[in-house]
Amino acid sequence: MSKSVLWGLSVMGALACVPVGAQVDHSAHMHPEAEHAGHEMLFDKSGMVMNANSTVLPRGCEEISANITYTVRAGTDYAIEEAGRIFGYDQYDFQVPPCSKINVTFINEDQVRHQWMLHGLPRYLYPQGMFHLEASGGETVQGSFIVPEDDATYLVHCDVTQHMEKGMKAQFVVGKGSGTLWSIPGLSADFKFDSVSNRIASWLLFCSTISAFILLIFFAKKGFPTR
Amino acid sequence: MRAIVWLLFGALLSALLYPPQWYPQRLRFELAQWLGTPSYNVSSNQIEQDADMSDLERVCPDDLLGWRNAQIIEGVSIAATPSCVADNPYAIAAFVQGTNNVSMDTLMRAGLTPDALEKGADLDGDGDPDEIHIRLEIAELNGGSPDVLEPTAQYAIAPGITPGLWVFAPKTFGMATENFESNIAQAMLRSPSPSIRIEQGDRVFITLENTHYMPHTIHFHGVDHSYLRADGAGNDGVPMTSELPVQPGQSRTYELSPRTAGTAFYHCHVQPQAHILMGLQGMFIVEENRPNNTLQSMNIGAGQVRVRSVASREAYDQEYDLQYTDIDSKLNNIIQETNDPERIESWLHGGYNLTSARSNLFTVNGRAFPYTFRESLIVPKPDQHIRLRVLNAGTEGLALHTHGHKATATHLDGVAQNANVQVTRDVFWLASAQRVDLDLNTSNDGTHSYGSGVWMLHDHTGKGTTNDGIAPGGNMTAIVYDEFMDENGWPITQGENMAMFFSESFYRRDEFAAEQSYTLFSYLRIVAFGLALGLMLAGLTQLMLQILRGRNV
Ligand SMILES: [Cu+2]
Ligand SMILES: [Cu+2]
């Protein structure tokens, strides 16, 4: 199962199969298409902005329907009080109308790298279907993109290993959206439970089974109580 | 009265249906004397089972991007890789020149950030940069997830074997996996932690940017470093004595300027009984100071050094970093069982007990056989001197055996051994954390080498050549003479077809299959025996109840 399967609610349209070699040339991730009309790109010590687009309209959009600005803060300070959450954003639920232009200012308050990476955008406009902000420790980056006309729920996350798993996961809902995602901090439940065995639960199960069995035998012998 | 009948009937039936597999030997013998031996029947294990060959992987993946070739990038001349899987040469060029001194295109192809490994001034004026600033992050491979059932950011050490790992990693950008649809970690995120190479006298800053959800430090084992930093803060990486660990999301810079050269070791020193074995361990090599000695300051996944130091080029024809370790999957796989760091922490502290643990996986340069043959072959020509820098970072001893060769230990724990007393032998014992630098001399003189061939190179402790007890596996690799290599980087051998080892099912453990000697009839008979036993027990219970109530039996 690829990791996108469970996120797939939001990315159905974009799941073109990409052959996977043993080696990955990073230039293929971003290069030729990055020069597309309207794509602004930043890459320096402060971080990177990939596939920014503030001018080209997605197919079906007549005009930019709204101009929406978000300031997103990220870091361990924003992890919510819940088991398994160490990293976090200051907001996890973004709701925007179709064809709107989104301007994100991403402020990283930690001393390590974080990302605000959105997946599932149309590939004809956004290479790899993604819009990506990445800020080094203590840095701020800024970028804009225009969302398509259809209702969809997009995944936003930080793909530094374990950051999404430990809290850096948000949903970006365009229009009515296309379902909800699992394990968004403060919004939705985890899909998977701990598989560590629980001794108390096992004993409870054992005792309740035995007592039911004894009671049944007892009443079968004595006759069930009647009113 | 009826109870007694039930009881006797049940007992008789049980005796008749008692499975013959469970008869005492003596009884079977006596019965055979009376009744003759039972008739021959075909047991199910004789029904031929075809070996499952459907999951075979490619032995040698295609080198689509030409990474194996000798090439010049950013003015850096990078040697060819003889094995079939090679490191990204753009990353190598960036590690030589410094990520602050190469083009954006090279960085993009390398997947590195501009501050991943910065190189500054030439302090001693001898033609190479002496100010080095390395930034290390911590990546979790084969970790757990609240969303998907299989491990995330996967890194297989052998077919189908994905133990949870924490590794120091260079500072990369973008996705941690090959692409959004894949769950395989991208090539820069792998085990072991990269070998770090600096020059004697360099002014080195190493910043740990703790991207992980646990606190960590770096301790430089065997590398000359001061106990305190210039600003008075601790510099030894030991939480008990030197400084508090680096919390998640925080960073810390260590400063060192080693006066002596040698092969050393760096590792995390938080809960060392667990964090080192989780994979926070790497080789740290201080090269002798020479003019124009611009080093490849990181070697991803250890192994062949494609851009060598001046000293290495003076005395040797090739150089390899070999990092051996062992893994107990009971420790490492806990991170796949829960997503809650507090539960992981309590398991590492009081749940897992290293004193009763046994390692079950054995790796060299982060892989176990057969993957070792893809990237860790030593490929000499006759009459060469090959430098092998060996570290045993595991908990168990390593008895490193070179088939067909007797190598010479030139340095122990980074210290040069007097030429008159250097030991030449074919098994080198390395206790935990020990290093040895070997001179592998390929002159066919009957001592140093027995000539060309495909000669195994492995741990001789037995279990070291298995994957969780299944052989062949473990840290086995080979010394393969040039003439025995095909153009794809695979050794030309004449024994078993090694393709069959590239299969997950080959390394899947089976219970000893006693079931296989039971036929369907045996199982039916056991069920009937069970029913008869139940009947007997029911009769017995009835009888007891009647006796208890004082009724007439
Ligand atoms: Cu992050
Ligand atoms: Cu640690």
CSV table of N, CA and C in Angstrom, one decimal, chain B residues 267-327:
chain,number,residue,atom,x,y,z
B,267,HIS,N,28.5,9.0,17.7
B,267,HIS,CA,27.2,8.4,18.0
B,267,HIS,C,26.5,9.3,18.9
B,268,CYS,N,25.2,9.1,19.0
B,268,CYS,CA,24.4,9.7,20.0
B,268,CYS,C,24.7,9.2,21.4
B,269,HIS,N,24.7,10.0,22.4
B,269,HIS,CA,25.0,9.5,23.8
B,269,HIS,C,23.8,9.6,24.7
B,270,VAL,N,22.6,9.8,24.2
B,270,VAL,CA,21.4,9.7,25.0
B,270,VAL,C,20.9,8.3,25.1
B,271,GLN,N,20.6,7.7,26.2
B,271,GLN,CA,20.3,6.3,26.4
B,271,GLN,C,21.1,5.5,25.5
B,272,PRO,N,22.4,5.4,25.7
B,272,PRO,CA,23.3,4.8,24.7
B,272,PRO,C,22.9,3.3,24.5
B,273,GLN,N,22.3,2.7,25.5
B,273,GLN,CA,22.0,1.2,25.3
B,273,GLN,C,20.9,1.1,24.2
B,274,ALA,N,20.3,2.2,23.8
B,274,ALA,CA,19.2,2.1,22.8
B,274,ALA,C,19.5,2.9,21.6
B,275,HIS,N,19.9,4.2,21.8
B,275,HIS,CA,20.0,5.1,20.7
B,275,HIS,C,21.1,4.7,19.7
B,276,ILE,N,22.2,4.2,20.2
B,276,ILE,CA,23.3,3.8,19.3
B,276,ILE,C,22.8,2.7,18.4
B,277,LEU,N,22.1,1.7,19.1
B,277,LEU,CA,21.7,0.5,18.3
B,277,LEU,C,20.5,0.9,17.4
B,278,MET,N,19.8,1.9,17.7
B,278,MET,CA,18.7,2.4,16.7
B,278,MET,C,19.3,2.9,15.4
B,279,GLY,N,20.7,3.1,15.4
B,279,GLY,CA,21.3,3.5,14.2
B,279,GLY,C,22.0,4.9,14.3
B,280,LEU,N,22.0,5.5,15.4
B,280,LEU,CA,22.7,6.8,15.5
B,280,LEU,C,24.2,6.6,15.8
B,281,GLN,N,24.9,6.2,14.7
B,281,GLN,CA,26.3,5.8,14.8
B,281,GLN,C,26.9,5.9,13.4
B,282,GLY,N,28.1,6.5,13.3
B,282,GLY,CA,28.7,6.6,12.0
B,282,GLY,C,30.2,6.7,12.2
B,283,MET,N,30.9,6.6,11.1
B,283,MET,CA,32.4,6.7,11.1
B,283,MET,C,32.8,8.1,11.0
B,284,PHE,N,33.9,8.5,11.7
B,284,PHE,CA,34.4,9.8,11.7
B,284,PHE,C,35.9,9.7,11.4
B,285,ILE,N,36.3,10.2,10.3
B,285,ILE,CA,37.7,10.0,9.9
B,285,ILE,C,38.5,11.3,9.8
B,286,VAL,N,39.6,11.3,10.5
B,286,VAL,CA,40.5,12.5,10.4
B,286,VAL,C,41.6,12.1,9.6
B,287,GLU,N,41.8,12.8,8.4
B,287,GLU,CA,42.9,12.5,7.5
B,287,GLU,C,44.1,13.4,7.8
B,288,GLU,N,45.3,12.9,7.5
B,288,GLU,CA,46.5,13.6,7.8
B,288,GLU,C,46.5,14.9,7.0
B,289,ASN,N,47.1,16.0,7.6
B,289,ASN,CA,47.1,17.3,6.9
B,289,ASN,C,48.1,17.2,5.7
B,290,ARG,N,47.7,17.6,4.5
B,290,ARG,CA,48.6,17.6,3.4
B,290,ARG,C,48.2,18.8,2.5
B,291,PRO,N,49.1,19.3,1.7
B,291,PRO,CA,48.7,20.5,0.8
B,291,PRO,C,47.6,20.0,-0.2
B,292,ASN,N,46.8,20.9,-0.6
B,292,ASN,CA,45.8,20.7,-1.6
B,292,ASN,C,45.0,19.4,-1.4
B,293,ASN,N,44.5,19.3,-0.1
B,293,ASN,CA,43.9,18.1,0.3
B,293,ASN,C,42.4,18.3,0.6
B,294,THR,N,41.7,18.6,-0.5
B,294,THR,CA,40.2,18.9,-0.4
B,294,THR,C,39.5,17.6,-0.3
B,295,LEU,N,38.8,17.3,0.8
B,295,LEU,CA,38.3,16.0,1.1
B,295,LEU,C,36.8,15.9,0.7
B,296,GLN,N,36.4,14.6,0.5
B,296,GLN,CA,35.0,14.3,0.4
B,296,GLN,C,34.5,14.2,1.8
B,297,SER,N,33.9,15.3,2.4
B,297,SER,CA,33.6,15.4,3.8
B,297,SER,C,32.5,14.5,4.3
B,298,MET,N,31.7,14.0,3.3
B,298,MET,CA,30.7,13.0,3.7
B,298,MET,C,30.7,11.9,2.7
B,299,ASN,N,30.5,10.7,3.2
B,299,ASN,CA,30.4,9.5,2.4
B,299,ASN,C,29.0,8.8,2.7
B,300,ILE,N,28.0,9.0,1.9
B,300,ILE,CA,26.7,8.5,2.1
B,300,ILE,C,26.7,7.0,2.1
B,301,GLY,N,26.2,6.4,3.2
B,301,GLY,CA,26.1,5.0,3.3
B,301,GLY,C,27.5,4.3,3.4
B,302,ALA,N,28.5,5.1,3.8
B,302,ALA,CA,29.9,4.6,3.9
B,302,ALA,C,30.3,3.9,2.6
B,303,GLY,N,31.2,2.9,2.7
B,303,GLY,CA,31.6,2.2,1.4
B,303,GLY,C,32.7,2.9,0.7
B,304,GLN,N,32.8,2.7,-0.6
B,304,GLN,CA,33.9,3.2,-1.4
B,304,GLN,C,34.0,4.7,-1.3
B,305,VAL,N,35.3,5.2,-1.1
B,305,VAL,CA,35.5,6.6,-1.1
B,305,VAL,C,35.9,7.0,-2.5
B,306,ARG,N,35.0,7.8,-3.1
B,306,ARG,CA,35.2,8.0,-4.6
B,306,ARG,C,36.1,9.2,-4.8
B,307,VAL,N,36.3,10.1,-3.8
B,307,VAL,CA,37.3,11.2,-3.9
B,307,VAL,C,38.2,11.0,-2.7
B,308,ARG,N,39.4,10.6,-2.9
B,308,ARG,CA,40.3,10.2,-1.8
B,308,ARG,C,41.2,11.4,-1.4
B,309,SER,N,41.7,11.3,-0.1
B,309,SER,CA,42.7,12.2,0.4
B,309,SER,C,44.0,12.1,-0.3
B,310,VAL,N,44.9,13.1,-0.1
B,310,VAL,CA,46.2,13.0,-0.6
B,310,VAL,C,47.0,11.8,0.0
B,311,ALA,N,46.9,11.7,1.3
B,311,ALA,CA,47.6,10.6,2.0
B,311,ALA,C,47.2,9.2,1.5
B,312,SER,N,45.9,9.1,1.2
B,312,SER,CA,45.4,7.8,0.7
B,312,SER,C,45.9,7.6,-0.7
B,313,ARG,N,46.0,8.6,-1.5
B,313,ARG,CA,46.5,8.4,-2.9
B,313,ARG,C,48.0,8.1,-2.9
B,314,GLU,N,48.7,8.6,-1.9
B,314,GLU,CA,50.1,8.4,-1.8
B,314,GLU,C,50.4,6.9,-1.6
B,315,ALA,N,49.6,6.3,-0.7
B,315,ALA,CA,50.0,4.9,-0.2
B,315,ALA,C,49.1,3.8,-0.7
B,316,TYR,N,47.9,4.2,-1.2
B,316,TYR,CA,46.9,3.2,-1.5
B,316,TYR,C,46.3,3.4,-2.9
B,317,ASP,N,45.7,2.3,-3.5
B,317,ASP,CA,45.1,2.4,-4.8
B,317,ASP,C,43.6,2.7,-4.6
B,318,GLN,N,43.0,2.2,-3.5
B,318,GLN,CA,41.6,2.4,-3.3
B,318,GLN,C,41.3,2.5,-1.8
B,319,GLU,N,40.2,3.1,-1.4
B,319,GLU,CA,39.8,3.1,0.0
B,319,GLU,C,38.4,2.9,0.2
B,320,TYR,N,38.0,2.1,1.2
B,320,TYR,CA,36.6,1.8,1.6
B,320,TYR,C,36.4,2.0,3.1
B,321,ASP,N,35.2,2.5,3.4
B,321,ASP,CA,34.8,2.6,4.8
B,321,ASP,C,33.8,1.5,5.0
B,322,LEU,N,34.1,0.6,6.0
B,322,LEU,CA,33.3,-0.5,6.3
B,322,LEU,C,32.7,-0.4,7.8
B,323,GLN,N,31.4,-0.1,7.9
B,323,GLN,CA,30.8,0.0,9.2
B,323,GLN,C,30.0,-1.2,9.5
B,324,TYR,N,30.4,-2.0,10.5
B,324,TYR,CA,29.6,-3.1,10.8
B,324,TYR,C,28.7,-2.8,12.1
B,325,THR,N,27.5,-3.4,12.1
B,325,THR,CA,26.7,-3.3,13.3
B,325,THR,C,25.7,-4.4,13.3
B,326,ASP,N,25.1,-4.5,14.5
B,326,ASP,CA,24.1,-5.6,14.6
B,326,ASP,C,22.8,-4.9,15.2
B,327,ILE,N,21.7,-5.6,14.9
B,327,ILE,CA,20.4,-5.0,15.3
B,327,ILE,C,19.5,-6.1,16.0
